[in-house]
Short mmCIF file of N, CA and C in Angstrom, two decimals:
data_model
loop_
_atom_site.label_atom_id
_atom_site.label_comp_id
_atom_site.label_asym_id
_atom_site.label_seq_id
_atom_site.Cartn_x
_atom_site.Cartn_y
_atom_site.Cartn_z
N UNK A 1 68.42 68.29 29.31
CA UNK A 1 68.16 69.45 30.12
C UNK A 1 67.82 69.04 31.55
N UNK A 2 67.13 67.93 31.69
CA UNK A 2 66.76 67.42 33.00
C UNK A 2 67.98 67.04 33.81
N UNK A 3 68.97 66.52 33.16
CA UNK A 3 70.19 66.11 33.84
C UNK A 3 70.87 67.34 34.43
N UNK A 4 70.90 68.36 33.65
CA UNK A 4 71.56 69.58 34.13
C UNK A 4 70.81 70.16 35.33
N UNK A 5 69.48 70.10 35.27
CA UNK A 5 68.69 70.62 36.38
C UNK A 5 68.96 69.81 37.64
N UNK A 6 69.00 68.49 37.51
CA UNK A 6 69.28 67.62 38.65
C UNK A 6 70.69 67.87 39.18
N UNK A 7 71.62 68.07 38.26
CA UNK A 7 73.00 68.36 38.67
C UNK A 7 73.06 69.69 39.43
N UNK A 8 72.31 70.66 38.93
CA UNK A 8 72.29 71.96 39.60
C UNK A 8 71.67 71.85 40.99
N UNK A 9 70.58 71.08 41.10
CA UNK A 9 69.94 70.88 42.39
C UNK A 9 70.90 70.17 43.33
N UNK A 10 71.59 69.14 42.80
CA UNK A 10 72.58 68.40 43.60
C UNK A 10 73.70 69.34 44.05
N UNK A 11 74.20 70.14 43.12
CA UNK A 11 75.29 71.08 43.42
C UNK A 11 74.82 72.10 44.46
N UNK A 12 73.58 72.60 44.29
CA UNK A 12 73.02 73.56 45.25
C UNK A 12 72.91 72.93 46.64
N UNK A 13 72.47 71.71 46.71
CA UNK A 13 72.34 71.00 47.99
C UNK A 13 73.71 70.82 48.64
N UNK A 14 74.71 70.48 47.84
CA UNK A 14 76.08 70.33 48.37
C UNK A 14 76.60 71.66 48.90
N UNK A 15 76.38 72.72 48.12
CA UNK A 15 76.83 74.04 48.56
C UNK A 15 76.09 74.47 49.82
N UNK A 16 74.80 74.15 49.89
CA UNK A 16 74.02 74.48 51.08
C UNK A 16 74.56 73.73 52.30
N UNK A 17 74.90 72.45 52.12
CA UNK A 17 75.47 71.67 53.22
C UNK A 17 76.82 72.24 53.65
N UNK A 18 77.64 72.62 52.66
CA UNK A 18 78.94 73.21 52.98
C UNK A 18 78.75 74.51 53.76
N UNK A 19 77.77 75.29 53.29
CA UNK A 19 77.49 76.56 53.97
C UNK A 19 77.04 76.29 55.41
N UNK A 20 76.16 75.34 55.62
CA UNK A 20 75.69 75.00 56.96
C UNK A 20 76.84 74.50 57.84
N UNK A 21 77.72 73.67 57.26
CA UNK A 21 78.89 73.18 58.00
C UNK A 21 79.81 74.33 58.39
N UNK A 22 80.00 75.24 57.44
CA UNK A 22 80.86 76.39 57.72
C UNK A 22 80.24 77.28 58.79
N UNK A 23 78.92 77.48 58.73
CA UNK A 23 78.23 78.27 59.75
C UNK A 23 78.38 77.60 61.11
N UNK A 24 78.19 76.28 61.16
CA UNK A 24 78.34 75.55 62.42
C UNK A 24 79.76 75.69 62.95
N UNK A 25 80.74 75.58 62.05
CA UNK A 25 82.14 75.73 62.46
C UNK A 25 82.40 77.14 63.00
N UNK A 26 81.89 78.14 62.31
CA UNK A 26 82.08 79.53 62.75
C UNK A 26 81.39 79.79 64.08
N UNK A 27 80.19 79.19 64.27
CA UNK A 27 79.51 79.33 65.56
C UNK A 27 80.33 78.70 66.67
N UNK A 28 80.90 77.55 66.38
CA UNK A 28 81.75 76.87 67.37
C UNK A 28 82.97 77.74 67.71
N UNK A 29 83.62 78.27 66.69
CA UNK A 29 84.78 79.15 66.91
C UNK A 29 84.38 80.39 67.70
N UNK A 30 83.22 80.95 67.37
CA UNK A 30 82.73 82.12 68.08
C UNK A 30 82.48 81.79 69.55
N UNK A 31 81.91 80.63 69.82
CA UNK A 31 81.68 80.20 71.21
C UNK A 31 83.00 80.10 71.97
N UNK A 32 84.00 79.49 71.32
CA UNK A 32 85.32 79.37 71.97
C UNK A 32 85.91 80.75 72.25
N UNK A 33 85.78 81.66 71.28
CA UNK A 33 86.31 83.02 71.47
C UNK A 33 85.57 83.73 72.60
N UNK A 34 84.26 83.54 72.68
CA UNK A 34 83.49 84.18 73.75
C UNK A 34 83.90 83.62 75.11
N UNK A 35 84.15 82.32 75.19
CA UNK A 35 84.62 81.73 76.45
C UNK A 35 85.97 82.32 76.85
N UNK A 36 86.87 82.42 75.87
CA UNK A 36 88.18 83.02 76.15
C UNK A 36 88.02 84.46 76.61
N UNK A 37 87.14 85.21 75.94
CA UNK A 37 86.91 86.60 76.31
C UNK A 37 86.37 86.69 77.74
N UNK A 38 85.42 85.81 78.08
CA UNK A 38 84.87 85.81 79.44
C UNK A 38 85.96 85.52 80.47
N UNK A 39 86.83 84.56 80.16
CA UNK A 39 87.93 84.24 81.08
C UNK A 39 88.87 85.43 81.23
N UNK A 40 89.19 86.07 80.10
CA UNK A 40 90.07 87.24 80.15
C UNK A 40 89.42 88.38 80.92
N UNK A 41 88.13 88.57 80.72
CA UNK A 41 87.41 89.62 81.43
C UNK A 41 87.40 89.34 82.93
N UNK A 42 87.18 88.08 83.29
CA UNK A 42 87.19 87.70 84.71
C UNK A 42 88.57 87.93 85.30
N UNK A 43 89.62 87.53 84.57
CA UNK A 43 90.99 87.72 85.04
C UNK A 43 91.29 89.21 85.18
N UNK A 44 90.84 90.02 84.22
CA UNK A 44 91.05 91.46 84.28
C UNK A 44 90.39 92.05 85.53
N UNK A 45 89.18 91.60 85.82
CA UNK A 45 88.48 92.08 87.03
C UNK A 45 89.26 91.70 88.29
N UNK A 46 89.76 90.46 88.32
CA UNK A 46 90.54 90.02 89.48
C UNK A 46 91.80 90.87 89.64
N UNK A 47 92.48 91.13 88.52
CA UNK A 47 93.70 91.93 88.58
C UNK A 47 93.40 93.36 89.01
N UNK A 48 92.30 93.92 88.52
CA UNK A 48 91.91 95.27 88.94
C UNK A 48 91.61 95.31 90.43
N UNK A 49 90.93 94.28 90.92
CA UNK A 49 90.62 94.20 92.35
C UNK A 49 91.91 94.13 93.17
N UNK A 50 92.84 93.28 92.72
CA UNK A 50 94.13 93.17 93.42
C UNK A 50 94.89 94.49 93.38
N UNK A 51 94.87 95.15 92.23
CA UNK A 51 95.57 96.42 92.08
C UNK A 51 94.96 97.47 93.01
N UNK A 52 93.64 97.52 93.06
CA UNK A 52 92.98 98.47 93.96
C UNK A 52 93.32 98.18 95.41
N UNK A 53 93.39 96.90 95.76
CA UNK A 53 93.75 96.52 97.12
C UNK A 53 95.18 96.97 97.43
N UNK A 54 96.08 96.76 96.46
CA UNK A 54 97.47 97.19 96.67
C UNK A 54 97.55 98.70 96.84
N UNK A 55 96.81 99.43 96.02
CA UNK A 55 96.80 100.89 96.15
C UNK A 55 96.29 101.30 97.52
N UNK A 56 95.22 100.64 97.96
CA UNK A 56 94.67 100.94 99.28
C UNK A 56 95.70 100.60 100.36
N UNK A 57 96.37 99.44 100.20
CA UNK A 57 97.39 99.05 101.17
C UNK A 57 98.52 100.07 101.22
N UNK A 58 98.94 100.56 100.04
CA UNK A 58 100.01 101.56 99.99
C UNK A 58 99.57 102.84 100.70
N UNK A 59 98.32 103.24 100.47
CA UNK A 59 97.80 104.44 101.14
C UNK A 59 97.76 104.22 102.64
N UNK A 60 97.35 103.02 103.05
CA UNK A 60 97.28 102.70 104.48
C UNK A 60 98.69 102.73 105.09
N UNK A 61 99.66 102.15 104.38
CA UNK A 61 101.04 102.14 104.87
C UNK A 61 101.56 103.57 104.98
N UNK A 62 101.30 104.39 103.96
CA UNK A 62 101.74 105.79 103.99
C UNK A 62 101.11 106.51 105.17
N UNK A 63 99.82 106.28 105.39
CA UNK A 63 99.13 106.91 106.52
C UNK A 63 99.75 106.47 107.84
N UNK A 64 100.00 105.16 107.97
CA UNK A 64 100.59 104.65 109.22
C UNK A 64 102.01 105.20 109.43
N UNK A 65 102.78 105.30 108.34
CA UNK A 65 104.12 105.87 108.45
C UNK A 65 104.05 107.33 108.90
N UNK A 66 103.14 108.09 108.31
CA UNK A 66 102.99 109.50 108.69
C UNK A 66 102.54 109.61 110.14
N UNK A 67 101.63 108.74 110.56
CA UNK A 67 101.16 108.76 111.94
C UNK A 67 102.31 108.43 112.89
N UNK A 68 103.13 107.46 112.51
CA UNK A 68 104.27 107.08 113.34
C UNK A 68 105.27 108.23 113.43
N UNK A 69 105.52 108.89 112.30
CA UNK A 69 106.43 110.04 112.30
C UNK A 69 105.88 111.16 113.18
N UNK A 70 104.58 111.38 113.11
CA UNK A 70 103.96 112.42 113.94
C UNK A 70 104.11 112.10 115.42
N UNK A 71 103.89 110.84 115.77
CA UNK A 71 104.04 110.44 117.18
C UNK A 71 105.49 110.62 117.64
N UNK A 72 106.45 110.27 116.77
CA UNK A 72 107.86 110.43 117.11
C UNK A 72 108.19 111.91 117.30
N UNK A 73 107.64 112.76 116.43
CA UNK A 73 107.88 114.20 116.54
C UNK A 73 107.29 114.75 117.83
N UNK A 74 106.07 114.32 118.16
CA UNK A 74 105.44 114.77 119.40
C UNK A 74 106.26 114.33 120.60
N UNK A 75 106.75 113.09 120.58
CA UNK A 75 107.56 112.59 121.69
C UNK A 75 108.85 113.40 121.81
N UNK A 76 109.49 113.66 120.67
CA UNK A 76 110.73 114.44 120.68
C UNK A 76 110.47 115.85 121.21
N UNK A 77 109.40 116.46 120.74
CA UNK A 77 109.06 117.80 121.21
C UNK A 77 108.75 117.79 122.71
N UNK A 78 108.09 116.76 123.17
CA UNK A 78 107.78 116.64 124.60
C UNK A 78 109.06 116.53 125.41
N UNK A 79 110.00 115.73 124.91
CA UNK A 79 111.29 115.59 125.60
C UNK A 79 112.03 116.92 125.63
N UNK A 80 111.98 117.65 124.51
CA UNK A 80 112.64 118.96 124.44
C UNK A 80 112.01 119.93 125.43
N UNK A 81 110.68 119.94 125.50
CA UNK A 81 109.99 120.82 126.45
C UNK A 81 110.38 120.45 127.88
N UNK A 82 110.45 119.16 128.17
CA UNK A 82 110.84 118.71 129.52
C UNK A 82 112.25 119.18 129.85
N UNK A 83 113.17 119.02 128.90
CA UNK A 83 114.55 119.47 129.11
C UNK A 83 114.60 120.98 129.33
N UNK A 84 113.86 121.71 128.50
CA UNK A 84 113.83 123.17 128.64
C UNK A 84 113.25 123.58 130.00
N UNK A 85 112.22 122.87 130.44
CA UNK A 85 111.62 123.17 131.75
C UNK A 85 112.62 122.91 132.87
N UNK A 86 113.39 121.83 132.76
CA UNK A 86 114.41 121.53 133.77
C UNK A 86 115.47 122.63 133.81
N UNK A 87 115.92 123.04 132.61
CA UNK A 87 116.92 124.11 132.53
C UNK A 87 116.37 125.41 133.11
N UNK A 88 115.13 125.73 132.79
CA UNK A 88 114.51 126.94 133.31
C UNK A 88 114.42 126.88 134.83
N UNK A 89 114.00 125.75 135.35
CA UNK A 89 113.90 125.58 136.80
C UNK A 89 115.28 125.74 137.46
N UNK A 90 116.30 125.17 136.82
CA UNK A 90 117.66 125.28 137.34
C UNK A 90 118.11 126.74 137.34
N UNK A 91 117.83 127.45 136.25
CA UNK A 91 118.21 128.87 136.17
C UNK A 91 117.46 129.69 137.21
N UNK A 92 116.18 129.37 137.42
CA UNK A 92 115.41 130.08 138.44
C UNK A 92 116.00 129.84 139.83
N UNK A 93 116.44 128.60 140.09
CA UNK A 93 117.10 128.29 141.37
C UNK A 93 118.39 129.09 141.51
N UNK A 94 119.17 129.18 140.42
CA UNK A 94 120.41 129.96 140.46
C UNK A 94 120.12 131.43 140.73
N UNK A 95 119.08 131.95 140.05
CA UNK A 95 118.70 133.36 140.26
C UNK A 95 118.27 133.58 141.71
N UNK A 96 117.45 132.65 142.24
CA UNK A 96 117.03 132.76 143.64
C UNK A 96 118.23 132.73 144.57
N UNK A 97 119.18 131.84 144.31
CA UNK A 97 120.38 131.75 145.13
C UNK A 97 121.19 133.04 145.07
N UNK A 98 121.36 133.57 143.83
CA UNK A 98 122.11 134.82 143.67
C UNK A 98 121.38 135.98 144.35
N UNK A 99 120.06 136.02 144.23
CA UNK A 99 119.28 137.07 144.92
C UNK A 99 119.44 136.95 146.43
N UNK A 100 119.44 135.72 146.91
CA UNK A 100 119.63 135.49 148.35
C UNK A 100 121.01 135.99 148.80
N UNK A 101 122.04 135.66 148.00
CA UNK A 101 123.39 136.13 148.34
C UNK A 101 123.48 137.65 148.26
N UNK A 102 122.84 138.22 147.26
CA UNK A 102 122.83 139.67 147.11
C UNK A 102 122.16 140.32 148.33
N UNK A 103 121.09 139.74 148.78
CA UNK A 103 120.40 140.26 149.96
C UNK A 103 121.31 140.19 151.18
N UNK A 104 122.06 139.10 151.34
CA UNK A 104 122.99 138.95 152.46
C UNK A 104 124.07 140.03 152.40
N UNK A 105 124.59 140.24 151.18
CA UNK A 105 125.65 141.23 151.01
C UNK A 105 125.11 142.61 151.36
N UNK A 106 123.91 142.93 150.93
CA UNK A 106 123.32 144.23 151.21
C UNK A 106 123.08 144.40 152.71
N UNK A 107 122.69 143.34 153.37
CA UNK A 107 122.45 143.41 154.81
C UNK A 107 123.75 143.62 155.59
N UNK A 108 124.84 143.08 155.11
CA UNK A 108 126.13 143.24 155.77
C UNK A 108 126.65 144.66 155.61
N UNK A 109 126.26 145.32 154.62
CA UNK A 109 126.77 146.67 154.38
C UNK A 109 126.12 147.62 155.26
#
């Protein structure tokens, strides 16, 4: 009976050692997984930061394009107003000339 008890104690000690080794192995694997997770999390943060920067850059580009288009429109409208003013001035000169001729004709009559 004593032999069996010693065998059981020996077997229990072996199983306990195996369990401790397995726990140590699992802790090591868990540490490696946590390191990988931290690296992935860091990479994810970097990618999110880059993505946000790109979105901001796109918004900035869109704003600058719209501003450039607005400036071009204002310039075009300004040129159109200048042309219209020249035409109006020319027509006013023609009207003045015709009025002057009309006055001459009336005076001759």
